[in-house]
Amino acid sequence: MKDAKLVKRKYRRGLFVGRFQPFHLGHGEAILKLLEDMDEIIVIIGSAQLSHEIDNPFTAGERYMMIRSAFHELKIKPNRYHLLPVPDSPTHAVWVAQIASYAPPFDVVCSNDPLTIRLFKELHVPVVGVPFISRDRLNSTLVRRRMLSGENWCELVPTSVAEEIKKIDGVARVRELAETDSPFGRRDFSKTV
Amino acid sequence: MKDAKLVKRKYRRGLFVGRFQPFHLGHGEAILKLLEDMDEIIVIIGSAQLSHEIDNPFTAGERYMMIRSAFHELKIKPNRYHLLPVPDSPTHAVWVAQIASYAPPFDVVCSNDPLTIRLFKELHVPVVGVPFISRDRLNSTLVRRRMLSGENWCELVPTSVAEEIKKIDGVARVRELAETDSPFGRRDFSKTV
Amino acid sequence: MKDAKLVKRKYRRGLFVGRFQPFHLGHGEAILKLLEDMDEIIVIIGSAQLSHEIDNPFTAGERYMMIRSAFHELKIKPNRYHLLPVPDSPTHAVWVAQIASYAPPFDVVCSNDPLTIRLFKELHVPVVGVPFISRDRLNSTLVRRRMLSGENWCELVPTSVAEEIKKIDGVARVRELAETDSPFGRRDFSKTV
Amino acid sequence: MKDAKLVKRKYRRGLFVGRFQPFHLGHGEAILKLLEDMDEIIVIIGSAQLSHEIDNPFTAGERYMMIRSAFHELKIKPNRYHLLPVPDSPTHAVWVAQIASYAPPFDVVCSNDPLTIRLFKELHVPVVGVPFISRDRLNSTLVRRRMLSGENWCELVPTSVAEEIKKIDGVARVRELAETDSPFGRRDFSKTV
Amino acid sequence: MKDAKLVKRKYRRGLFVGRFQPFHLGHGEAILKLLEDMDEIIVIIGSAQLSHEIDNPFTAGERYMMIRSAFHELKIKPNRYHLLPVPDSPTHAVWVAQIASYAPPFDVVCSNDPLTIRLFKELHVPVVGVPFISRDRLNSTLVRRRMLSGENWCELVPTSVAEEIKKIDGVARVRELAETDSPFGRRDFSKTV
Amino acid sequence: MKDAKLVKRKYRRGLFVGRFQPFHLGHGEAILKLLEDMDEIIVIIGSAQLSHEIDNPFTAGERYMMIRSAFHELKIKPNRYHLLPVPDSPTHAVWVAQIASYAPPFDVVCSNDPLTIRLFKELHVPVVGVPFISRDRLNSTLVRRRMLSGENWCELVPTSVAEEIKKIDGVARVRELAETDSPFGRRDFSKTV
């Protein structure tokens, strides 16, 4: 990575939103690529309030540790990124305003999600695509599925992320969240308790 | 429409709740019919806080403009209707109380929805049915589906509603909200961001 | 008031936010004045969710009826105004976005409140002052105080507003909300119940 | 106390709302008196979600234990009362509806609070006063003040309530909540954290 | 049941969380069994804020009355149980803390739900299983399904629960909540209003 | 500062909560001191959702930038701190659980606030005091007051914090938030809009 001071890049600071349940190699590759065109990247840990759900097993604090370790492993310098948990907003109409109040100023949004793209475009903020590689092979849902089935999930995430997940015994948690004692299949916890 | 002052109608003021995503010809017909039996109608734009969702594409403000234009087109006089956005209540048990605090007093509720009917009946408020015509051909879901498929949706809504939707480029929004960049199909936005 | 169609005014549609607890003659004068410079005015009934508090005695529905009656009395035509209840937003940072999602499009904001002015200016929306007359003699707090003390409050509000307040026995409510059975003075209801 | 089966009382079931921070002898006397006129009393532990505040030091669970012990001491039979925590409602307009959904049916409300009285009267529910004795000497605020100043607070509450408070070291908690390390006096915790 | 004072049981007080929509014979059996090993049981009426939904037809107050009647029928003494409604928590991460603030102290949790088990285990609270009998034949979903289909649901619940449900005309409510006037099948009420 | 790898410190990771409206020299001194006894410090930007209030003028994103710049100026290495915005929790009873879900694991809490100390002690987390110097001369309230009065506030904050505040024209914002157009003094904005 070249020195931030000497390089003239296209954007000053980009915004990248994800849930990172968990952070995988595709995230890492995309962020390295994005950093070629921007001085700094703001990584928002979205849905920060959620955890202990089958689709959202890890807390914001756990995801923060995974990403920070991954960035160290990927040799992304601390002065080139900002890592910030942000809870969901009750409605889409105010989500953009909430993101803007939690984040440092940004001059570009990095997203492939049509809704995110539309919401920022309606506010005239420029949007660039996220250069994911092998999207069908590298995604968080697949990592969680492999954790459940006992397949090799470690090969899909940075080594340091795998280590963080082992520290918190994360695979056991994902499996327990998928179990149920209902005779009709898993009850929706948010309704049950 | 006859003069409100000279006509003796059955009810003073009726309450009609809908999401109007968007307002269509069936809504218009039903309201004209209901106004034969009541001096004034309170039209509640329900789920006012929602927008930019595949089932709730339009904001409360946009829906307000559509309905106001439609009422003008349908020659419903301003002194015969009230048009009020009201957000959802977290629980059904308090929804009726919230509606009552946002709306002028009413002496009848217009609804075909069994839950709405039950909630108001438990409070001893009279309920009349909504005289929808051709319900299977005239409904908001069908309008949105035609917007997606490129079929003729304009014929299902008042001309002025079609114009309001064009002003805000509403069809493009509905289509973008239906797209996804997920390899597993559309992610639930409320979870994703 | 001149015909909206023939007159070329400075703004298309202005936004005016108030709590209107209750609407008084100062509001009326100011809105008439503002309508000289804009085709239409959007009147937001703010803090719509609040009522039955000493500073917020009236429900959104009651305030809506007062203002609608007042506009009729002031001969403001229905096609020149929009009257919309909007609940509070949990934080200032997203309040402007919430207002924008509940209201029709506007090209100017009418306010004397420094915070409102700042929030809209940060989003580059033009702001004009509200031409209140005799602000120290004409304000909602004074109306409520006179209701409590038994002084003449009717002279501060349009005749039709006084009538609406009488219909709902509003003065009795204001007085009861000010009473307390606490030996230490009025307890804060939001804490008490 | 006479047998509920044989006595013909005025009301079937009364509703009594309080915060009980903490329950004191005045509450006990009043409830004994009220039970002469009603078969059963529903005691709502209001503001159930609050605790660890200077005016609301005890959790709902702690207050539940205090009141249950007090009722045992006062020889109020379990089949004559219902003891239910209910959280605050965001607005007064829906509070009554929320109470009604958490509580068994009731045919009278026991309150001296003008707002509570008004809210239930607007729904045509009968209200009776609470026969507090020595209100100026027996109230929760005074109990908490004596806890702070080191005066005899035990004489103001049933013996069993004093015991429950000692079990959880409640006086120490009240004192710590009143302390501050701010140079300007106690900061508002809800703002601080 | 033996006298609580003379028997030395394994636990002082257990916590049991359910929605009880409605309470059935399986709940009753399990609680009797659990009370052999603990002096007292805290029965939490979960999702207390929900009612009038197809999966949550009954209010917290109605469920409270059903369970209290059932315990009387099952001869469970009032000094051996605590019955407390608790609303849902927005996120799993704080749910355990909320339960702890609404309930008396407990030294064991009774649950078969993997998520509940994990959440309490992460806080080092002991958990025991709930000894349900004939889970596939005795569960709340089946009771509601039989109410809908007109089959014999009374045989699945204690007699006193059936009586409470009849008092509030509960079967009619369940059926109305399942109806719809939508041409596409039942609309989601939380979206509709 | 010595190398984190070679030094054996008392704690692995400490938690420090503040609102930092704004971050001042006293914060800086205290954190440097605390870092002598712990490998890493987690700095929580509390009340993250608040901004544009007289006591909370700056957004979470603005405060994040101030603190990050200050840490750079104070030569605190990026691998020794974590900087995380966390919104308020509705009740104290669940606040600690929410903090724990947003933050990496910690083995000590740094606080002088009696309530914070008590909440963590009730969960058996060790607490150490914050070694503030000249608390009466160095605090955020004083900084905001000097901004209002036009006195020298820059000498109370790190140079880089003063620069960040100038970038966003922060003093003008603080002054506008303190103004009012009310004849009775500043209205409470949360009520007004």
Coordinates of N, CA, C and O in Angstrom, one line a residue, chain D residues 48-54 56-57 59 62 168-184 186-193, chain F residues 17-19 46-47 49-50 53 55-56 86-93 95 99 112-119 122 132 135-136 139 141-142 145:
Chain D
A48 N -42.3 0.2 35.6 CA -41.6 -1.1 35.9 C -40.2 -1.1 35.3 O -39.3 -1.7 35.9
Q49 N -40.0 -0.4 34.2 CA -38.7 -0.5 33.5 C -37.6 0.4 34.3 O -36.4 0.2 34.0
L50 N -38.0 1.2 35.2 CA -37.0 2.1 35.8 C -36.4 1.6 37.1 O -37.1 0.9 37.8
S51 N -35.2 1.9 37.3 CA -34.5 1.5 38.6 C -33.1 2.3 38.6 O -32.8 2.9 37.6
H52 N -32.5 2.2 39.7 CA -31.1 2.8 39.8 C -31.1 4.3 39.4 O -30.2 4.9 38.9
E53 N -32.3 5.0 39.7 CA -32.4 6.5 39.6 C -32.6 7.0 41.0 O -33.3 6.3 41.8
I54 N -32.3 8.2 41.2 CA -32.5 8.8 42.5 C -33.9 8.7 43.0 O -34.3 8.5 44.1
N56 N -36.2 6.6 41.5 CA -36.6 5.3 41.2 C -35.5 4.3 41.5 O -35.0 3.6 40.6
P57 N -35.2 4.2 42.8 CA -34.0 3.3 43.1 C -34.2 1.8 42.8 O -33.2 1.1 42.5
T59 N -35.7 -1.9 41.5 CA -36.2 -2.6 40.3 C -37.6 -3.1 40.5 O -38.1 -3.1 41.6
E62 N -37.6 -6.1 42.7 CA -37.4 -5.7 44.2 C -38.7 -5.2 44.8 O -39.1 -5.5 45.9
I168 N -31.2 -6.3 50.2 CA -30.6 -5.9 48.9 C -29.7 -4.6 49.2 O -29.2 -4.0 48.2
D169 N -29.4 -4.3 50.4 CA -28.6 -3.2 50.8 C -29.1 -1.9 50.1 O -28.3 -1.2 49.5
G170 N -30.4 -1.7 50.2 CA -31.0 -0.6 49.4 C -30.6 0.8 49.8 O -30.6 1.7 49.0
V171 N -30.3 1.0 51.1 CA -30.0 2.3 51.6 C -28.7 2.8 51.0 O -28.5 3.9 50.5
A172 N -27.7 1.8 50.9 CA -26.4 2.1 50.3 C -26.7 2.5 48.8 O -26.1 3.5 48.3
R173 N -27.6 1.8 48.1 CA -27.8 2.2 46.7 C -28.4 3.6 46.6 O -27.9 4.4 45.8
V174 N -29.4 3.9 47.4 CA -30.0 5.2 47.4 C -28.9 6.3 47.6 O -28.9 7.3 46.9
R175 N -28.0 6.1 48.5 CA -27.0 7.1 48.8 C -26.0 7.2 47.6 O -25.6 8.3 47.3
E176 N -25.6 6.1 47.0 CA -24.7 6.2 45.9 C -25.3 6.9 44.7 O -24.6 7.6 44.0
L177 N -26.6 6.6 44.5 CA -27.3 7.3 43.4 C -27.3 8.8 43.6 O -27.5 9.5 42.6
A178 N -27.3 9.2 44.8 CA -27.4 10.7 45.1 C -26.0 11.4 45.0 O -26.0 12.6 44.9
E179 N -25.0 10.6 45.0 CA -23.6 11.2 45.0 C -23.3 11.6 43.5 O -24.0 11.2 42.6
T180 N -22.2 12.3 43.4 CA -21.8 12.7 42.0 C -20.3 13.1 42.1 O -19.8 13.4 43.1
D181 N -19.7 12.9 41.0 CA -18.3 13.4 40.9 C -18.1 14.6 40.1 O -17.1 15.0 39.7
S182 N -19.3 15.2 39.7 CA -19.2 16.4 38.8 C -18.9 17.6 39.7 O -19.4 17.8 40.8
P183 N -18.1 18.5 39.1 CA -17.9 19.8 39.8 C -19.1 20.7 39.8 O -19.1 21.7 40.6
F184 N -20.1 20.4 39.0 CA -21.3 21.3 38.9 C -22.5 20.6 39.6 O -23.6 21.0 39.4
R186 N -24.6 16.9 40.5 CA -25.0 15.6 39.8 C -25.4 15.8 38.3 O -26.3 16.6 38.0
R187 N -24.7 15.1 37.4 CA -25.1 15.1 36.0 C -26.3 14.2 35.9 O -26.5 13.2 36.6
D188 N -27.1 14.4 34.8 CA -28.2 13.6 34.6 C -27.7 12.3 33.9 O -27.2 12.3 32.8
F189 N -27.8 11.2 34.6 CA -27.3 9.9 34.1 C -27.8 9.6 32.7 O -27.0 9.1 31.8
S190 N -29.1 9.8 32.4 CA -29.6 9.4 31.1 C -28.9 10.2 30.0 O -28.9 9.7 28.9
K191 N -28.4 11.3 30.3 CA -27.6 12.0 29.3 C -26.2 11.6 29.3 O -25.5 11.6 28.3
T192 N -25.7 11.2 30.5 CA -24.3 10.9 30.6 C -23.8 9.6 30.0 O -22.8 9.5 29.4
V193 N -24.7 8.6 30.1 CA -24.3 7.3 29.6 C -25.2 7.0 28.4 O -24.9 6.1 27.7
Chain F
V17 N -16.1 5.3 29.8 CA -17.3 5.8 29.1 C -17.4 7.3 29.3 O -17.2 7.8 30.5
G18 N -17.6 8.1 28.3 CA -17.8 9.5 28.4 C -18.7 10.0 27.3 O -18.9 9.3 26.3
R19 N -19.2 11.3 27.4 CA -19.9 11.9 26.3 C -19.0 12.7 25.4 O -19.2 12.9 24.3
G46 N -20.4 7.9 24.6 CA -21.7 7.6 25.1 C -22.8 8.6 24.5 O -22.4 9.6 23.9
S47 N -24.0 8.3 24.7 CA -25.1 9.1 24.2 C -24.8 9.4 22.7 O -25.0 10.5 22.2
Q49 N -26.4 8.9 20.1 CA -27.5 9.3 19.2 C -27.8 10.8 19.4 O -28.5 11.4 18.6
L50 N -27.2 11.4 20.4 CA -27.6 12.9 20.7 C -26.6 13.8 20.0 O -25.4 13.6 19.8
E53 N -28.0 19.6 20.7 CA -28.6 20.1 22.0 C -27.6 20.9 22.7 O -26.4 20.7 22.5
D55 N -26.5 20.9 25.6 CA -25.5 20.1 26.4 C -24.8 19.0 25.6 O -23.9 18.3 26.1
N56 N -25.3 18.8 24.4 CA -24.8 17.7 23.5 C -24.7 18.3 22.1 O -25.3 17.8 21.2
V86 N -21.7 4.4 21.3 CA -22.8 3.5 21.7 C -24.0 4.4 22.1 O -23.8 5.4 22.9
P87 N -25.2 4.1 21.6 CA -26.3 5.0 22.0 C -26.8 4.7 23.4 O -26.4 3.6 24.0
D88 N -27.6 5.6 24.0 CA -28.1 5.3 25.3 C -29.0 4.1 25.3 O -29.6 3.8 24.3
S89 N -29.1 3.5 26.5 CA -30.1 2.4 26.7 C -31.3 3.0 27.4 O -31.2 3.9 28.2
P90 N -32.5 2.5 27.1 CA -33.7 3.1 27.7 C -33.7 3.0 29.3 O -34.2 3.9 29.9
T91 N -33.1 2.0 29.8 CA -33.1 1.9 31.3 C -31.7 1.5 31.8 O -30.9 0.8 31.1
H92 N -31.4 1.9 33.0 CA -30.1 1.6 33.6 C -29.9 0.1 33.8 O -28.8 -0.4 33.7
A93 N -31.0 -0.6 34.0 CA -30.9 -2.0 34.3 C -30.3 -2.8 33.2 O -29.7 -3.9 33.4
W95 N -28.3 -1.2 30.7 CA -27.2 -0.5 30.1 C -25.9 -1.2 30.1 O -25.2 -1.3 29.1
I99 N -23.6 -2.2 26.8 CA -22.2 -1.8 26.6 C -21.4 -3.1 26.3 O -20.6 -3.1 25.4
N112 N -15.5 7.4 37.7 CA -15.8 8.1 39.0 C -17.2 8.3 39.3 O -17.6 8.7 40.4
D113 N -18.1 7.9 38.4 CA -19.5 8.1 38.5 C -20.1 7.0 39.4 O -20.0 5.8 39.1
P114 N -20.7 7.5 40.5 CA -21.3 6.5 41.5 C -22.2 5.5 40.9 O -22.2 4.3 41.3
L115 N -23.1 5.9 40.0 CA -24.0 5.0 39.4 C -23.3 4.0 38.5 O -23.6 2.8 38.6
T116 N -22.4 4.4 37.6 CA -21.7 3.5 36.8 C -20.9 2.5 37.7 O -20.9 1.3 37.4
I117 N -20.3 3.0 38.7 CA -19.5 2.1 39.6 C -20.5 1.1 40.2 O -20.2 -0.1 40.2
R118 N -21.6 1.5 40.7 CA -22.6 0.6 41.3 C -23.1 -0.5 40.3 O -23.1 -1.7 40.6
L119 N -23.5 0.0 39.1 CA -24.0 -1.0 38.1 C -23.0 -2.1 37.8 O -23.3 -3.2 37.7
E122 N -22.4 -4.4 40.9 CA -23.5 -5.4 41.1 C -23.2 -6.6 40.2 O -23.8 -7.7 40.4
F132 N -8.6 12.2 37.1 CA -8.7 13.6 36.5 C -7.9 14.6 37.3 O -7.8 14.5 38.5
R135 N -10.2 19.0 38.0 CA -11.6 18.7 37.5 C -12.4 20.0 37.4 O -13.2 20.2 36.6
D136 N -12.2 20.9 38.4 CA -13.0 22.1 38.4 C -12.6 23.1 37.3 O -13.4 24.0 36.9
N139 N -13.3 20.7 32.4 CA -14.4 19.8 32.1 C -15.2 20.4 30.9 O -15.1 21.5 30.5
T141 N -18.4 21.0 30.4 CA -19.4 22.1 30.6 C -18.7 23.5 30.5 O -19.2 24.4 29.9
L142 N -17.5 23.5 31.2 CA -16.8 24.8 31.1 C -16.3 25.2 29.7 O -16.4 26.3 29.3
R145 N -19.3 26.6 28.0 CA -19.6 27.9 28.6 C -18.7 29.0 28.0 O -19.1 30.1 27.7

